[in-house]
Short mmCIF file of N, CA and C in Angstrom, two decimals:
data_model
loop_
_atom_site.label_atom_id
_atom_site.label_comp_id
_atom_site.label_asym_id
_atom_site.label_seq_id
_atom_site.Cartn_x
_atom_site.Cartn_y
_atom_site.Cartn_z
N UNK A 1200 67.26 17.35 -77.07
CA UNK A 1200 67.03 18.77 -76.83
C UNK A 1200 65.54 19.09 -76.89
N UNK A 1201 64.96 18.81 -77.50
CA UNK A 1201 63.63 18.63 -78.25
C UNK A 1201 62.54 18.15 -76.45
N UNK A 1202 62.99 17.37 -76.11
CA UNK A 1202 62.26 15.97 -75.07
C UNK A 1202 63.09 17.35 -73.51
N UNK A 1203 63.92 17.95 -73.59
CA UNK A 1203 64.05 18.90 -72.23
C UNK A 1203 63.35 19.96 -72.99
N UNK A 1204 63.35 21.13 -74.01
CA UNK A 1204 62.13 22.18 -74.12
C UNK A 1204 60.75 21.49 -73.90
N UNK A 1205 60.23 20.89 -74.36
CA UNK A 1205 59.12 20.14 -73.71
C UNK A 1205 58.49 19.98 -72.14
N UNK A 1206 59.73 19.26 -71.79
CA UNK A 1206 59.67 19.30 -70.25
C UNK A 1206 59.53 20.88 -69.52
N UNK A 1207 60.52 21.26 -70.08
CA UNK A 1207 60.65 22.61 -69.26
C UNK A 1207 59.58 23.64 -69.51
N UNK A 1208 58.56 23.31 -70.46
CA UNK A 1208 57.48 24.26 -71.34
C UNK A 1208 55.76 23.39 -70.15
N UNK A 1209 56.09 22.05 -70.48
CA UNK A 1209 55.06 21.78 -69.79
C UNK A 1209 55.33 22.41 -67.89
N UNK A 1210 56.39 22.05 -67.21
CA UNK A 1210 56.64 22.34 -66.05
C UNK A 1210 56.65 24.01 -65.75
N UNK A 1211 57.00 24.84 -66.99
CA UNK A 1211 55.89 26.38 -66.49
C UNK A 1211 54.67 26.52 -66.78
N UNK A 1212 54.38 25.99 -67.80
CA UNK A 1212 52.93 25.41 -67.78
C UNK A 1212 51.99 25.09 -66.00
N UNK A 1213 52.71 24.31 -65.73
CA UNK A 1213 52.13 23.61 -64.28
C UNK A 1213 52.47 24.38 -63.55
N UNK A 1214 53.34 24.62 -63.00
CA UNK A 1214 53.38 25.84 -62.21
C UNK A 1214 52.89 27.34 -61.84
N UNK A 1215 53.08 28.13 -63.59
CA UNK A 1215 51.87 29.07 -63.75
C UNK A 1215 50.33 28.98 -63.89
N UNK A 1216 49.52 27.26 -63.16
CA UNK A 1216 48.91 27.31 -63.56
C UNK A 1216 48.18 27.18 -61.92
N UNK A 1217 47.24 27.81 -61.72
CA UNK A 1217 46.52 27.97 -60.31
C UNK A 1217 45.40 27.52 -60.51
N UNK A 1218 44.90 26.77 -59.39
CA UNK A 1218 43.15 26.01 -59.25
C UNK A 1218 42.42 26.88 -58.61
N UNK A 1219 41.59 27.75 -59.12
CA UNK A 1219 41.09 28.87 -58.21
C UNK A 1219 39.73 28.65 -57.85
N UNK A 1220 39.12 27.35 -57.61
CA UNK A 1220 38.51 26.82 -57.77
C UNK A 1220 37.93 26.89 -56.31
N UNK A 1221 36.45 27.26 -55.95
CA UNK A 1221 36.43 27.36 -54.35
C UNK A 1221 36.57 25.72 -53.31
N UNK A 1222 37.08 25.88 -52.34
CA UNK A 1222 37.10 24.52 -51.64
C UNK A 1222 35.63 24.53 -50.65
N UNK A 1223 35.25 25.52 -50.58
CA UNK A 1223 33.96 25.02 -49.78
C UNK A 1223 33.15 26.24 -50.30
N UNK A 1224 31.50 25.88 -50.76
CA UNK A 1224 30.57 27.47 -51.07
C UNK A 1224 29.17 26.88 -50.03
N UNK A 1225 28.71 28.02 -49.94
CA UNK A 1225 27.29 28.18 -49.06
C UNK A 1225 26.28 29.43 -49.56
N UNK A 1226 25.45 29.30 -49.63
CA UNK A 1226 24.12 29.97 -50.22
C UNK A 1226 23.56 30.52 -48.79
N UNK A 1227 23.00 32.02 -49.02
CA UNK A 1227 21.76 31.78 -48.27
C UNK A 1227 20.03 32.20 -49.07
N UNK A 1228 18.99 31.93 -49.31
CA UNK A 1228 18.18 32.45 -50.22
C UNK A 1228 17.61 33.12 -49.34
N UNK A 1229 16.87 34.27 -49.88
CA UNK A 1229 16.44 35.45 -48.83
C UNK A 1229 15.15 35.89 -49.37
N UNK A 1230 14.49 35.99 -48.45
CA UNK A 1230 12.90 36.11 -48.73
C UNK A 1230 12.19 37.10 -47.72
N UNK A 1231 11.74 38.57 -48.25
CA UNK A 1231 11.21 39.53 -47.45
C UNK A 1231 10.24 39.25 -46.39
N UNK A 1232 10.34 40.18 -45.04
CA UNK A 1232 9.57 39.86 -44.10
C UNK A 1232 8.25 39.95 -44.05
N UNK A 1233 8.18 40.88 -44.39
CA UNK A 1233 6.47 41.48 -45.10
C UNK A 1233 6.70 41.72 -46.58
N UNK A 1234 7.25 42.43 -47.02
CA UNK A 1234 7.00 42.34 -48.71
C UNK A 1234 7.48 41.00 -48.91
N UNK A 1235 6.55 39.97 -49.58
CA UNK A 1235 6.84 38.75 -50.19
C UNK A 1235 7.58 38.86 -51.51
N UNK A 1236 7.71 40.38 -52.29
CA UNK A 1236 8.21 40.55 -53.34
C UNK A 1236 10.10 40.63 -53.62
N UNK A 1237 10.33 40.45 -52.01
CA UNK A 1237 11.84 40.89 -51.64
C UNK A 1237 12.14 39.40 -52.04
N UNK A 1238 13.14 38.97 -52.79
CA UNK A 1238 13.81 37.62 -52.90
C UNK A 1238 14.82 37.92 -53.86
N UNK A 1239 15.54 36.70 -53.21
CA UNK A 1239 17.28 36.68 -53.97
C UNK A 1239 17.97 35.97 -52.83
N UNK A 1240 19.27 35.78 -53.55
CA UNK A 1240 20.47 35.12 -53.01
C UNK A 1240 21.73 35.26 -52.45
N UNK A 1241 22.29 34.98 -51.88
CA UNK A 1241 24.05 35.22 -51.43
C UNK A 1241 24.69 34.61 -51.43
N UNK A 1242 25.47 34.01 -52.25
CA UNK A 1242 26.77 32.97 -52.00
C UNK A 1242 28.23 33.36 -51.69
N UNK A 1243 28.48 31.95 -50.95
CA UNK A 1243 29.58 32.37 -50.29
C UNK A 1243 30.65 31.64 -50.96
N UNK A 1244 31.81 31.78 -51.51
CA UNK A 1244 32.79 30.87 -52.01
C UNK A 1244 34.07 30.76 -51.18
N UNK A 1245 34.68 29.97 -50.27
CA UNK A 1245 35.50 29.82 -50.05
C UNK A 1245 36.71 29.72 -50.85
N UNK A 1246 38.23 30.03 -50.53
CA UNK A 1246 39.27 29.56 -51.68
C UNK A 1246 40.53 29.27 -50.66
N UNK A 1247 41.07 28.58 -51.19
CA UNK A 1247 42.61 28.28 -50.64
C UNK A 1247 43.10 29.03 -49.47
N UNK A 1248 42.91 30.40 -49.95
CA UNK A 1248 43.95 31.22 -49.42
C UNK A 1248 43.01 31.92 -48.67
N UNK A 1249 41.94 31.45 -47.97
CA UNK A 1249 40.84 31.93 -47.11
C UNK A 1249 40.28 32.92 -46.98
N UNK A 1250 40.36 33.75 -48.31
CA UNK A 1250 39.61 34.82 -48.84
C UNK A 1250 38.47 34.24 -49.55
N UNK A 1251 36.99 34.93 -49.00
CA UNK A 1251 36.09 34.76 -49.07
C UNK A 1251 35.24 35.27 -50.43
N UNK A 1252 34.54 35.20 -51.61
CA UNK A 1252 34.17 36.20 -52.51
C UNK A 1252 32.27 35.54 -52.07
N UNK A 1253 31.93 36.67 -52.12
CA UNK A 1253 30.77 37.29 -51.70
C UNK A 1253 30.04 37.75 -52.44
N UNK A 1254 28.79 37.23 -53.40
CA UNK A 1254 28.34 37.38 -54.12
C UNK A 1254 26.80 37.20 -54.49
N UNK A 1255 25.79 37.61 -55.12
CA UNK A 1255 24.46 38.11 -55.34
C UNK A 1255 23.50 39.08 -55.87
N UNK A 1256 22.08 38.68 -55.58
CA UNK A 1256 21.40 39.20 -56.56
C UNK A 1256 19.86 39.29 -55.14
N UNK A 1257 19.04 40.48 -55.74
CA UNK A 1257 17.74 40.69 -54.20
C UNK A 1257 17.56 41.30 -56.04
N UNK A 1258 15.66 41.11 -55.68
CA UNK A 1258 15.15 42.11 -55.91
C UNK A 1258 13.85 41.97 -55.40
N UNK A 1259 13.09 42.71 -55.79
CA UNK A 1259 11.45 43.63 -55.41
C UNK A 1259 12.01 44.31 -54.58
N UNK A 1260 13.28 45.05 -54.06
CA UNK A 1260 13.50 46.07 -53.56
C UNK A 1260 12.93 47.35 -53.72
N UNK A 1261 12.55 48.55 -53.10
CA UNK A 1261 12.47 49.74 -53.49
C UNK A 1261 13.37 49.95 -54.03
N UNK A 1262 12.87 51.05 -55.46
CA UNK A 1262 13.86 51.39 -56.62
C UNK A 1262 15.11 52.43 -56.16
N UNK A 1263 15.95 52.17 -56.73
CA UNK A 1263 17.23 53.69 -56.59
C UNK A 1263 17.21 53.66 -55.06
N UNK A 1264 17.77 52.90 -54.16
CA UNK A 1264 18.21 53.09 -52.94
C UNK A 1264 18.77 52.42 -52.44
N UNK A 1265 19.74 52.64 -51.61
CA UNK A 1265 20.84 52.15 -50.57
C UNK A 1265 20.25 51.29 -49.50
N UNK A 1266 21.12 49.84 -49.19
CA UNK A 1266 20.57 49.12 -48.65
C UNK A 1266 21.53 48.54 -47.45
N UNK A 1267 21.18 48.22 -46.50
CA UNK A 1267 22.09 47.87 -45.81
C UNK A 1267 22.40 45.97 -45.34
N UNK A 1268 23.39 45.81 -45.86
CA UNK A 1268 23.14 43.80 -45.11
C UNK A 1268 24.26 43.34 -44.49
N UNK A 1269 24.10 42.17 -43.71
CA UNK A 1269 24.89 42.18 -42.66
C UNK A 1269 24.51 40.48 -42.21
N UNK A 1270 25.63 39.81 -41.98
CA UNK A 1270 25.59 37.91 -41.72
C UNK A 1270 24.99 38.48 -39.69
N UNK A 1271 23.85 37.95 -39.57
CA UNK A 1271 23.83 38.21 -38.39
C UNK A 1271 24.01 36.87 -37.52
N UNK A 1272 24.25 36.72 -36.48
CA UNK A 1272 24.60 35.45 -35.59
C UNK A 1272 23.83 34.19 -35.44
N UNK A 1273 22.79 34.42 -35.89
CA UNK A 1273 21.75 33.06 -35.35
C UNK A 1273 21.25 32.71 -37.36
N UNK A 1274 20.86 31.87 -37.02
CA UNK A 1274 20.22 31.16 -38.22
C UNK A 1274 18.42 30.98 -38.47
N UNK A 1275 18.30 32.14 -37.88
CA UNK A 1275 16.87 31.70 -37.77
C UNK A 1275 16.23 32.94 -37.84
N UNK A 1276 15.51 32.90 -39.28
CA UNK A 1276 14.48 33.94 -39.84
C UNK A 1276 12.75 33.91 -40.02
N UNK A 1277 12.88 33.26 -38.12
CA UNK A 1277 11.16 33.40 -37.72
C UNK A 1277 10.52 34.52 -37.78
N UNK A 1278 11.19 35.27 -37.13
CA UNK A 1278 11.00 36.52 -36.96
C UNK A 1278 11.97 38.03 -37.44
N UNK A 1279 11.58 39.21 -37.71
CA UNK A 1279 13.08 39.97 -37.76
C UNK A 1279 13.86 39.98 -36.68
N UNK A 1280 13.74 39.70 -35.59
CA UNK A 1280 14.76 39.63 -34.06
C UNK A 1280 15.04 38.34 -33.99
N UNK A 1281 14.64 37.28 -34.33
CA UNK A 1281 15.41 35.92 -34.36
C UNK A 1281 16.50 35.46 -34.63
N UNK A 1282 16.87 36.63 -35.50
CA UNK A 1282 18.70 36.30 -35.95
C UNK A 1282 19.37 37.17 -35.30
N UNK A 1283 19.55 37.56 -34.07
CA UNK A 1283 20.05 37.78 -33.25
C UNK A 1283 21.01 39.17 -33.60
N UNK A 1284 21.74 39.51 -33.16
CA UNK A 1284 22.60 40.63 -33.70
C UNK A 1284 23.91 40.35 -34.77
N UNK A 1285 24.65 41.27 -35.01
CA UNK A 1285 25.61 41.07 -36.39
C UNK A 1285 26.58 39.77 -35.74
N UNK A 1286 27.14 39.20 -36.75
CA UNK A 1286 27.96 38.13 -36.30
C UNK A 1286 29.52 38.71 -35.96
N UNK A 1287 30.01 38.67 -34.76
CA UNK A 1287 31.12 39.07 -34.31
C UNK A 1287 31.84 37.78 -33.93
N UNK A 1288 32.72 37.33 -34.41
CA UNK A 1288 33.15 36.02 -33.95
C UNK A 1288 34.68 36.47 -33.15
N UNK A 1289 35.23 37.90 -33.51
CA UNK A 1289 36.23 38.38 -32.57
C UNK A 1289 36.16 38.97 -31.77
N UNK A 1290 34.75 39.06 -31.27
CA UNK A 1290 33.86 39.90 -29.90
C UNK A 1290 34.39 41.55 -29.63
N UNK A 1291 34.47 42.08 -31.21
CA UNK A 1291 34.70 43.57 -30.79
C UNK A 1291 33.91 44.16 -30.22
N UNK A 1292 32.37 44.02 -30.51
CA UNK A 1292 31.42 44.68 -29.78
C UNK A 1292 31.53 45.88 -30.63
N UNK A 1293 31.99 46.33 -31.80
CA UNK A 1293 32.17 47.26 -32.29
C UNK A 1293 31.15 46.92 -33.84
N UNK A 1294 30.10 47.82 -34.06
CA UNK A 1294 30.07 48.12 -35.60
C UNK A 1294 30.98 49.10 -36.56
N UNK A 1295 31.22 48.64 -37.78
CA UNK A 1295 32.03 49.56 -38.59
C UNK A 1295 31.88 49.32 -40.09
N UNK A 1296 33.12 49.98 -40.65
CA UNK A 1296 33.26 49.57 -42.40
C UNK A 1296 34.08 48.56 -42.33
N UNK A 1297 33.17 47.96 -43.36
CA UNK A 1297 34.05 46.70 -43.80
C UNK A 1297 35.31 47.18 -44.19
N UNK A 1298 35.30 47.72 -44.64
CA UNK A 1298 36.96 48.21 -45.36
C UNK A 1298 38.13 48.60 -44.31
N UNK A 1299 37.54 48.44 -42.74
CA UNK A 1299 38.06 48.44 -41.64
C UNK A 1299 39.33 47.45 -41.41
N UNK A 1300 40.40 47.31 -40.94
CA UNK A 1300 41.00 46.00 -40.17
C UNK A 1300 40.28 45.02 -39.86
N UNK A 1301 40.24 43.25 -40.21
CA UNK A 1301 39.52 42.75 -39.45
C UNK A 1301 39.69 42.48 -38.20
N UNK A 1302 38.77 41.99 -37.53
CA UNK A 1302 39.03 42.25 -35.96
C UNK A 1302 39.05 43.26 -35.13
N UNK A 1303 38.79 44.72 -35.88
CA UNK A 1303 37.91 45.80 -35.48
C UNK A 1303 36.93 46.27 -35.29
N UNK A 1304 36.24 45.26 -36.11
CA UNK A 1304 34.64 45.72 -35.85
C UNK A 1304 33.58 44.17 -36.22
N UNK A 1305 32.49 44.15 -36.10
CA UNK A 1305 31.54 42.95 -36.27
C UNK A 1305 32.13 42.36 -38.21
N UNK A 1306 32.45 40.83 -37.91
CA UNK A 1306 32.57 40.43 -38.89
C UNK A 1306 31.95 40.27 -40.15
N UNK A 1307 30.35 40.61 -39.70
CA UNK A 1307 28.98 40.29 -39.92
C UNK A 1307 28.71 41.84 -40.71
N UNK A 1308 29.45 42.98 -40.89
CA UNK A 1308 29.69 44.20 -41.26
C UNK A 1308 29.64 44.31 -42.75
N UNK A 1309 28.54 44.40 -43.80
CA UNK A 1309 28.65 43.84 -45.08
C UNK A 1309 29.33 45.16 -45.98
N UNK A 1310 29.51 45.58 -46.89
CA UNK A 1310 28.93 46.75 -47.97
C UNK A 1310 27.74 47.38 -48.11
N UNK A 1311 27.16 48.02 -48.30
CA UNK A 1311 26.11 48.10 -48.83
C UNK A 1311 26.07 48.14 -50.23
N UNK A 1312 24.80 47.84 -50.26
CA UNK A 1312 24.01 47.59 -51.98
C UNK A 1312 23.23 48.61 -52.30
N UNK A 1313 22.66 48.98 -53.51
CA UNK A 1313 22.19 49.62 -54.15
C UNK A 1313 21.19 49.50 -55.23
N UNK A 1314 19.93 49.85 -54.89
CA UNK A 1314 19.03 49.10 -56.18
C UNK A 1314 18.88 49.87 -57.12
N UNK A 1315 18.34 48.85 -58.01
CA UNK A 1315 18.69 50.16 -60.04
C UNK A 1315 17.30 50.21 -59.83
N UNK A 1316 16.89 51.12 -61.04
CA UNK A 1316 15.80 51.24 -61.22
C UNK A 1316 14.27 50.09 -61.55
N UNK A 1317 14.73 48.70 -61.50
CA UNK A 1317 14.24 47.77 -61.70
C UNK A 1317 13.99 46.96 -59.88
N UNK A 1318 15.20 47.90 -59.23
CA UNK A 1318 14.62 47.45 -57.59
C UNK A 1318 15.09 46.01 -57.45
N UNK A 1319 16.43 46.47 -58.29
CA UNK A 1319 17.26 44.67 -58.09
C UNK A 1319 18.81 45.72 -57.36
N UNK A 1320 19.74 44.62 -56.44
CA UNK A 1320 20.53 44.92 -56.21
C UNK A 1320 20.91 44.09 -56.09
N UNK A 1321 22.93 43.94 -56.36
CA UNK A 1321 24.02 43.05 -56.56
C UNK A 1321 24.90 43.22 -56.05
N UNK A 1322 25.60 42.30 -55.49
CA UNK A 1322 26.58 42.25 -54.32
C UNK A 1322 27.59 41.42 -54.77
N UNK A 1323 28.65 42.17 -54.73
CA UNK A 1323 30.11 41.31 -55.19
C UNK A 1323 31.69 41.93 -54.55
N UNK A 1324 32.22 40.93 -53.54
CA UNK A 1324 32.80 41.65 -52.81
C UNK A 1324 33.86 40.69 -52.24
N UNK A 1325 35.05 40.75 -52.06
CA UNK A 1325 35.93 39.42 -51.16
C UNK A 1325 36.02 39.91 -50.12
N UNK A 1326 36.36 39.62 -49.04
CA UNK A 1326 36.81 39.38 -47.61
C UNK A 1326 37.22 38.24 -46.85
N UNK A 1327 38.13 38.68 -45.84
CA UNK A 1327 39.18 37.48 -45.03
C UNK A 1327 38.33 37.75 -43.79
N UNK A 1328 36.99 38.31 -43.51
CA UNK A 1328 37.01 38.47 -42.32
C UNK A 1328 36.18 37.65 -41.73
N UNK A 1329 35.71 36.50 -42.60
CA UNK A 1329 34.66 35.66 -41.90
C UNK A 1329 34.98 33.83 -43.34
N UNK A 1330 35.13 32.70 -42.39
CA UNK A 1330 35.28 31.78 -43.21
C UNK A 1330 33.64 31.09 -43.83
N UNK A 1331 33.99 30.33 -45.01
CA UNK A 1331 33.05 28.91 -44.97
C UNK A 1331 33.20 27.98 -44.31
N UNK A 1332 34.30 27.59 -44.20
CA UNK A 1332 34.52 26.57 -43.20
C UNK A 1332 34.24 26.10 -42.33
N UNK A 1333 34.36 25.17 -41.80
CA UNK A 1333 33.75 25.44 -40.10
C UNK A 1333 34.86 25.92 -39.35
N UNK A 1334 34.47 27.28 -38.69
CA UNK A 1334 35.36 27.67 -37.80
C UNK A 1334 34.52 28.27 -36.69
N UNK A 1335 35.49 28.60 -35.90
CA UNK A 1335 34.55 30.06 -34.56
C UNK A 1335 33.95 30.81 -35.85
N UNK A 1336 35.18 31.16 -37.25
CA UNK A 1336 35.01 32.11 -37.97
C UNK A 1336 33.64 32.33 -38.68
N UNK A 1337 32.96 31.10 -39.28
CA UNK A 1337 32.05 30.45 -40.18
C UNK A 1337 31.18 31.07 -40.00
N UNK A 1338 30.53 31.41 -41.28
CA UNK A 1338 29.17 31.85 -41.38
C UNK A 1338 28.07 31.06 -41.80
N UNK A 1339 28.38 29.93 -41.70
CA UNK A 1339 27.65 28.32 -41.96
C UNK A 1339 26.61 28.25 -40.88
N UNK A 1340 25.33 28.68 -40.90
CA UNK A 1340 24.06 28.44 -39.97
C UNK A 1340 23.74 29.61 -39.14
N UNK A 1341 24.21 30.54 -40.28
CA UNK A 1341 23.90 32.21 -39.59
C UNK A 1341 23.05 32.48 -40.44
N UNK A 1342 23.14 33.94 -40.18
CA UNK A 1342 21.84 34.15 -41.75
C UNK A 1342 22.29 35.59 -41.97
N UNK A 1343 21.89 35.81 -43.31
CA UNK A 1343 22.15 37.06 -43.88
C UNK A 1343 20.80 37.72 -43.88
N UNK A 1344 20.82 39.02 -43.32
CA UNK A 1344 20.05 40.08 -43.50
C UNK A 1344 19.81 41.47 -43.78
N UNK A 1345 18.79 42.00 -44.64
CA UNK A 1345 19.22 42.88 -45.66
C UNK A 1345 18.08 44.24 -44.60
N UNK A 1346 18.54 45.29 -44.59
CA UNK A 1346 18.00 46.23 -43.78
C UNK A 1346 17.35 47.07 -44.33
N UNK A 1347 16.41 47.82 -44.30
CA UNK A 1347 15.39 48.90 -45.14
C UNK A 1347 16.43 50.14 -45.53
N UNK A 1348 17.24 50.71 -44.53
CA UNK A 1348 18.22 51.79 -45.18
C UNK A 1348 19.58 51.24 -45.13
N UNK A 1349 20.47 52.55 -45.50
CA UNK A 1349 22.11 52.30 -45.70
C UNK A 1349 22.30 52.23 -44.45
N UNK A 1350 23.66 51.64 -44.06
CA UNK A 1350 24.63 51.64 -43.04
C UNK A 1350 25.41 52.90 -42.81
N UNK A 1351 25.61 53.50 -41.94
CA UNK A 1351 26.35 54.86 -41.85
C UNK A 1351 27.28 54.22 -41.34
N UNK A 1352 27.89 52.94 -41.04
CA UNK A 1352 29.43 52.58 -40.74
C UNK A 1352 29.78 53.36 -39.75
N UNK A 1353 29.02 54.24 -38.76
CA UNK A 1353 29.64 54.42 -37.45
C UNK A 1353 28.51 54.24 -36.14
N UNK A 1354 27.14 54.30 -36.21
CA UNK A 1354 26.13 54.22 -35.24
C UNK A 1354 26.80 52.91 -34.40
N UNK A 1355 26.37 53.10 -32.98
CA UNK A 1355 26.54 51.47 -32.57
C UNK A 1355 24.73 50.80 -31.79
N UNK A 1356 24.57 49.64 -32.11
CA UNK A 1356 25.22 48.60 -32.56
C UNK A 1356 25.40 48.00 -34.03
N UNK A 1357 24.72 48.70 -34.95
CA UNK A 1357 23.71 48.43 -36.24
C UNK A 1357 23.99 49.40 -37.43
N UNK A 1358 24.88 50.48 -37.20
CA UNK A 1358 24.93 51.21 -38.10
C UNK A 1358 23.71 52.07 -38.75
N UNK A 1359 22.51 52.38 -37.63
CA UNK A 1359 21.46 52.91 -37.99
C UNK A 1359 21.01 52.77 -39.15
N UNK A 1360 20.68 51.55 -39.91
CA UNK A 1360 20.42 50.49 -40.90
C UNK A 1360 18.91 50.44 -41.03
N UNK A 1361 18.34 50.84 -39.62
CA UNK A 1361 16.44 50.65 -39.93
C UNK A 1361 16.18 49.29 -39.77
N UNK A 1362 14.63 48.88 -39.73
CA UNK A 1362 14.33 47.47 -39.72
C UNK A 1362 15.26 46.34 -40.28
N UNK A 1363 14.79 45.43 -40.27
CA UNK A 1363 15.58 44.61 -41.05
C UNK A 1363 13.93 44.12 -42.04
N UNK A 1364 14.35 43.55 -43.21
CA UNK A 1364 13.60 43.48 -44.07
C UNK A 1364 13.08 42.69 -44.84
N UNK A 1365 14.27 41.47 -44.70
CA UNK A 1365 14.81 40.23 -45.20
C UNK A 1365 15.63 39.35 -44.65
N UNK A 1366 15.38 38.13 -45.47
CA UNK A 1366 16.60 36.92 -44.27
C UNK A 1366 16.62 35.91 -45.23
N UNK A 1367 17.40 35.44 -44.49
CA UNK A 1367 18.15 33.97 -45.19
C UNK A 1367 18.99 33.21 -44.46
N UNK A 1368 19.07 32.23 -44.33
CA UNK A 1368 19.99 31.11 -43.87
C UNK A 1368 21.13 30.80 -44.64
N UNK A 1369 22.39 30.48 -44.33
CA UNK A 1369 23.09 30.51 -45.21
C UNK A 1369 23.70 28.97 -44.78
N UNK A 1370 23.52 28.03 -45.70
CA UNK A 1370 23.97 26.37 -45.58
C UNK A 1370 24.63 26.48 -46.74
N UNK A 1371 25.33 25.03 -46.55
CA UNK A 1371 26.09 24.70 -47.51
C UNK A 1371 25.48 24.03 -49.25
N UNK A 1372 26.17 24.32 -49.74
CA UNK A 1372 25.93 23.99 -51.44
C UNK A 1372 27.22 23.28 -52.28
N UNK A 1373 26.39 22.07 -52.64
CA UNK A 1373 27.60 21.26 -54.08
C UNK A 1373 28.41 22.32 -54.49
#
C-alpha cells in the first residue's frame, strides 16, 4: 500500500509539474542614434506553447515620457532608415495596438514604454504575434527600434511615433 501512495504521489508530482523553461531566446542591445547616452536591451524568450515574453531595460532616455518601439524588418542599424519599416510578416499593411487580433495589424506593433524619472524604461510583455524561431514569423535578424514619442495606435504607417532614436539587432543568445 505504502510502494502504490508513493507511486501515485510521485506521478502527480510529474504531471503537475511544467518546464517553463524557454526553447529558444534572442537579445537585441540598443544603442542611441545621436544621443550615445540611449542604451539597453530586449530579450526575446521563446516557450513551448509559442507565446513569446518580451522583456527589458533602455535608459539615458528623456525623463517622464512615453516612448514608442517597434521590431522593424531589416537588421540593420546604419542608419535610422536602414531598418526598413515595422515587421509585418502577415502583410496587413496595417499599423495598430498590439492588444489588436494578430494578423490585423504589423507584427512589429510593440507597447509602449515609459521613462521614470531616472530616464530608464522597462518593457515586459507576452505575445503570439511574432516567433523566435525561425519562421516567416521570426524576429531573428530584425531589429528593434525605439521612437522619440508614443504610438497613437491608429496613424498609418508608424503610428505617428516621431524619429526613430535607437536600434538594435536582435540575434540569438545561450
Amino acid at each position: 500500500m505504502r510502494r502504490i501512495l508513493t507511486l501515485i504521489i510521485v506521478a502527480v508530482f510529474l504531471i503537475g509539474a511544467t518546464d517553463d523553461s524557454p526553447i529558444m531566446k534572442a537579445k537585441a542591445q540598443l544603442f542611441g542614434f545621436k544621443d550615445k547616452n540611449v542604451r539597453g536591451e530586449v530579450l526575446f524568450y521563446q516557450y513551448d506553447d509559442m507565446r513569446v515574453r518580451v522583456f527589458g531595460k533602455i535608459t539615458g532616455l528623456p525623463k517622464n515620457k512615453t516612448f514608442a518601439i517597434h521590431v522593424h524588418q531589416f537588421g540593420d542599424c546604419s542608419s535610422p532608415k536602414a531598418a526598413g519599416g515595422h515587421f509585418d510578416p502577415y502583410h496587413t499593411g496595417r499599423h495598430g495596438n498590439p492588444n489588436d487580433p494578430i494578423g490585423t495589424h504589423h507584427s512589429g506593433d510593440l507597447p509602449n514604454m515609459k521613462s521614470n524619472a531616472k530616464g530608464e524604461a522597462i518593457l515586459n510583455f507576452t505575445t503570439k504575434a511574432f516567433t523566435v524561431v525561425p519562421s516567416p514569423y521570426s524576429v531573428l535578424g530584425r531589429s528593434v527600434i525605439i521612437h522619440a514619442g508614443a504610438d497613437d495606435y491608429k496613424s498609418q504607417p508608424a503610428g505617428n511615433a516621431g524619429p526613430r532614436v535607437a536600434c538594435g539587432i536582435i540575434g540569438i543568445i545561450k
